[in-house]
Amino acid sequence: MGLNASEQELLSKYNEALDLYKRREWQAALDGFNSALQIDPGDGPTRVYIGRCEAYLKEPPGEDWDGVFEMKTK
C-alpha cells in the first residue's frame, strides 16, 4: 500500500527540512518542519526536529558538529 498525497507531501517537506538541518540552516529548516507540521500536526519526528532547530537557533553547536543532538537536560 502506497502513501496518499498528504503523506507524500509531508515526507517531501520533512526531507527538505532535514537536509537544511544537516547543513546547519536552522531557520530555513525550522520553517520547513513547521510547514510539514501543518500537514500532520501529530507527526512526532517533525516535532522533535522543530525543538532541535529552536535550540540550535539559541545556541548553535560547535564547528565540529556531526549532526548528533546532545541533550542538555533531562
Short mmCIF file of C-alpha atoms in Angstrom, two decimals:
data_model
loop_
_atom_site.label_atom_id
_atom_site.label_comp_id
_atom_site.label_asym_id
_atom_site.label_seq_id
_atom_site.Cartn_x
_atom_site.Cartn_y
_atom_site.Cartn_z
CA MET A 1 0.00 0.00 0.00
CA GLY A 2 1.49 3.34 -1.08
CA LEU A 3 1.41 6.74 0.50
CA ASN A 4 -1.53 9.03 -0.06
CA ALA A 5 -0.98 12.56 -1.40
CA SER A 6 -0.92 14.11 2.09
CA GLU A 7 1.66 11.63 3.34
CA GLN A 8 3.80 12.17 0.24
CA GLU A 9 3.70 15.94 0.75
CA LEU A 10 4.59 15.55 4.44
CA LEU A 11 7.52 13.28 3.59
CA SER A 12 8.76 15.66 0.90
CA LYS A 13 8.66 18.71 3.20
CA TYR A 14 10.21 16.75 6.07
CA ASN A 15 13.10 15.52 3.91
CA GLU A 16 13.76 19.01 2.53
CA ALA A 17 13.81 20.41 6.06
CA LEU A 18 16.06 17.59 7.27
CA ASP A 19 18.55 18.41 4.50
CA LEU A 20 18.58 22.06 5.62
CA TYR A 21 19.04 20.93 9.23
CA LYS A 22 22.07 18.85 8.29
CA ARG A 23 23.52 21.90 6.50
CA ARG A 24 23.09 23.92 9.72
CA GLU A 25 20.47 26.21 8.18
CA TRP A 26 18.39 26.26 11.35
CA GLN A 27 15.80 28.92 10.46
CA ALA A 28 15.11 27.51 7.00
CA ALA A 29 14.88 24.00 8.46
CA LEU A 30 12.54 25.24 11.20
CA ASP A 31 10.31 26.86 8.58
CA GLY A 32 10.27 23.60 6.61
CA PHE A 33 9.44 21.46 9.63
CA ASN A 34 6.66 23.88 10.60
CA SER A 35 5.29 23.56 7.07
CA ALA A 36 5.35 19.77 7.40
CA LEU A 37 3.61 20.02 10.78
CA GLN A 38 0.72 21.88 9.16
CA ILE A 39 0.07 18.76 7.09
CA ASP A 40 0.15 16.43 10.12
CA PRO A 41 0.14 18.25 13.48
CA GLY A 42 0.71 14.96 15.31
CA ASP A 43 3.88 13.93 13.49
CA GLY A 44 6.38 13.10 16.22
CA PRO A 45 9.65 13.24 14.25
CA THR A 46 8.74 16.65 12.86
CA ARG A 47 8.05 17.94 16.38
CA VAL A 48 11.42 16.61 17.58
CA TYR A 49 13.32 18.44 14.86
CA ILE A 50 11.38 21.65 15.46
CA GLY A 51 12.63 21.56 19.05
CA ARG A 52 16.18 20.89 17.92
CA CYS A 53 16.13 23.75 15.42
CA GLU A 54 14.81 26.11 18.09
CA ALA A 55 17.57 25.00 20.47
CA TYR A 56 20.28 25.46 17.82
CA LEU A 57 18.97 28.91 16.90
CA LYS A 58 19.51 29.93 20.53
CA GLU A 59 22.79 28.08 21.00
CA PRO A 60 24.40 26.76 17.81
CA PRO A 61 26.63 23.71 18.06
CA GLY A 62 30.38 23.99 17.53
CA GLU A 63 32.02 23.86 14.14
CA ASP A 64 32.82 20.17 14.71
CA TRP A 65 29.09 19.30 14.91
CA ASP A 66 28.48 15.91 13.32
CA GLY A 67 24.69 16.01 13.23
CA VAL A 68 24.21 14.38 16.62
CA PHE A 69 21.89 16.19 19.02
CA GLU A 70 23.15 16.24 22.61
CA MET A 71 20.51 16.70 25.28
CA LYS A 72 21.47 19.35 27.83
CA THR A 73 18.69 18.48 30.32
CA LYS A 74 16.55 15.51 31.24
#
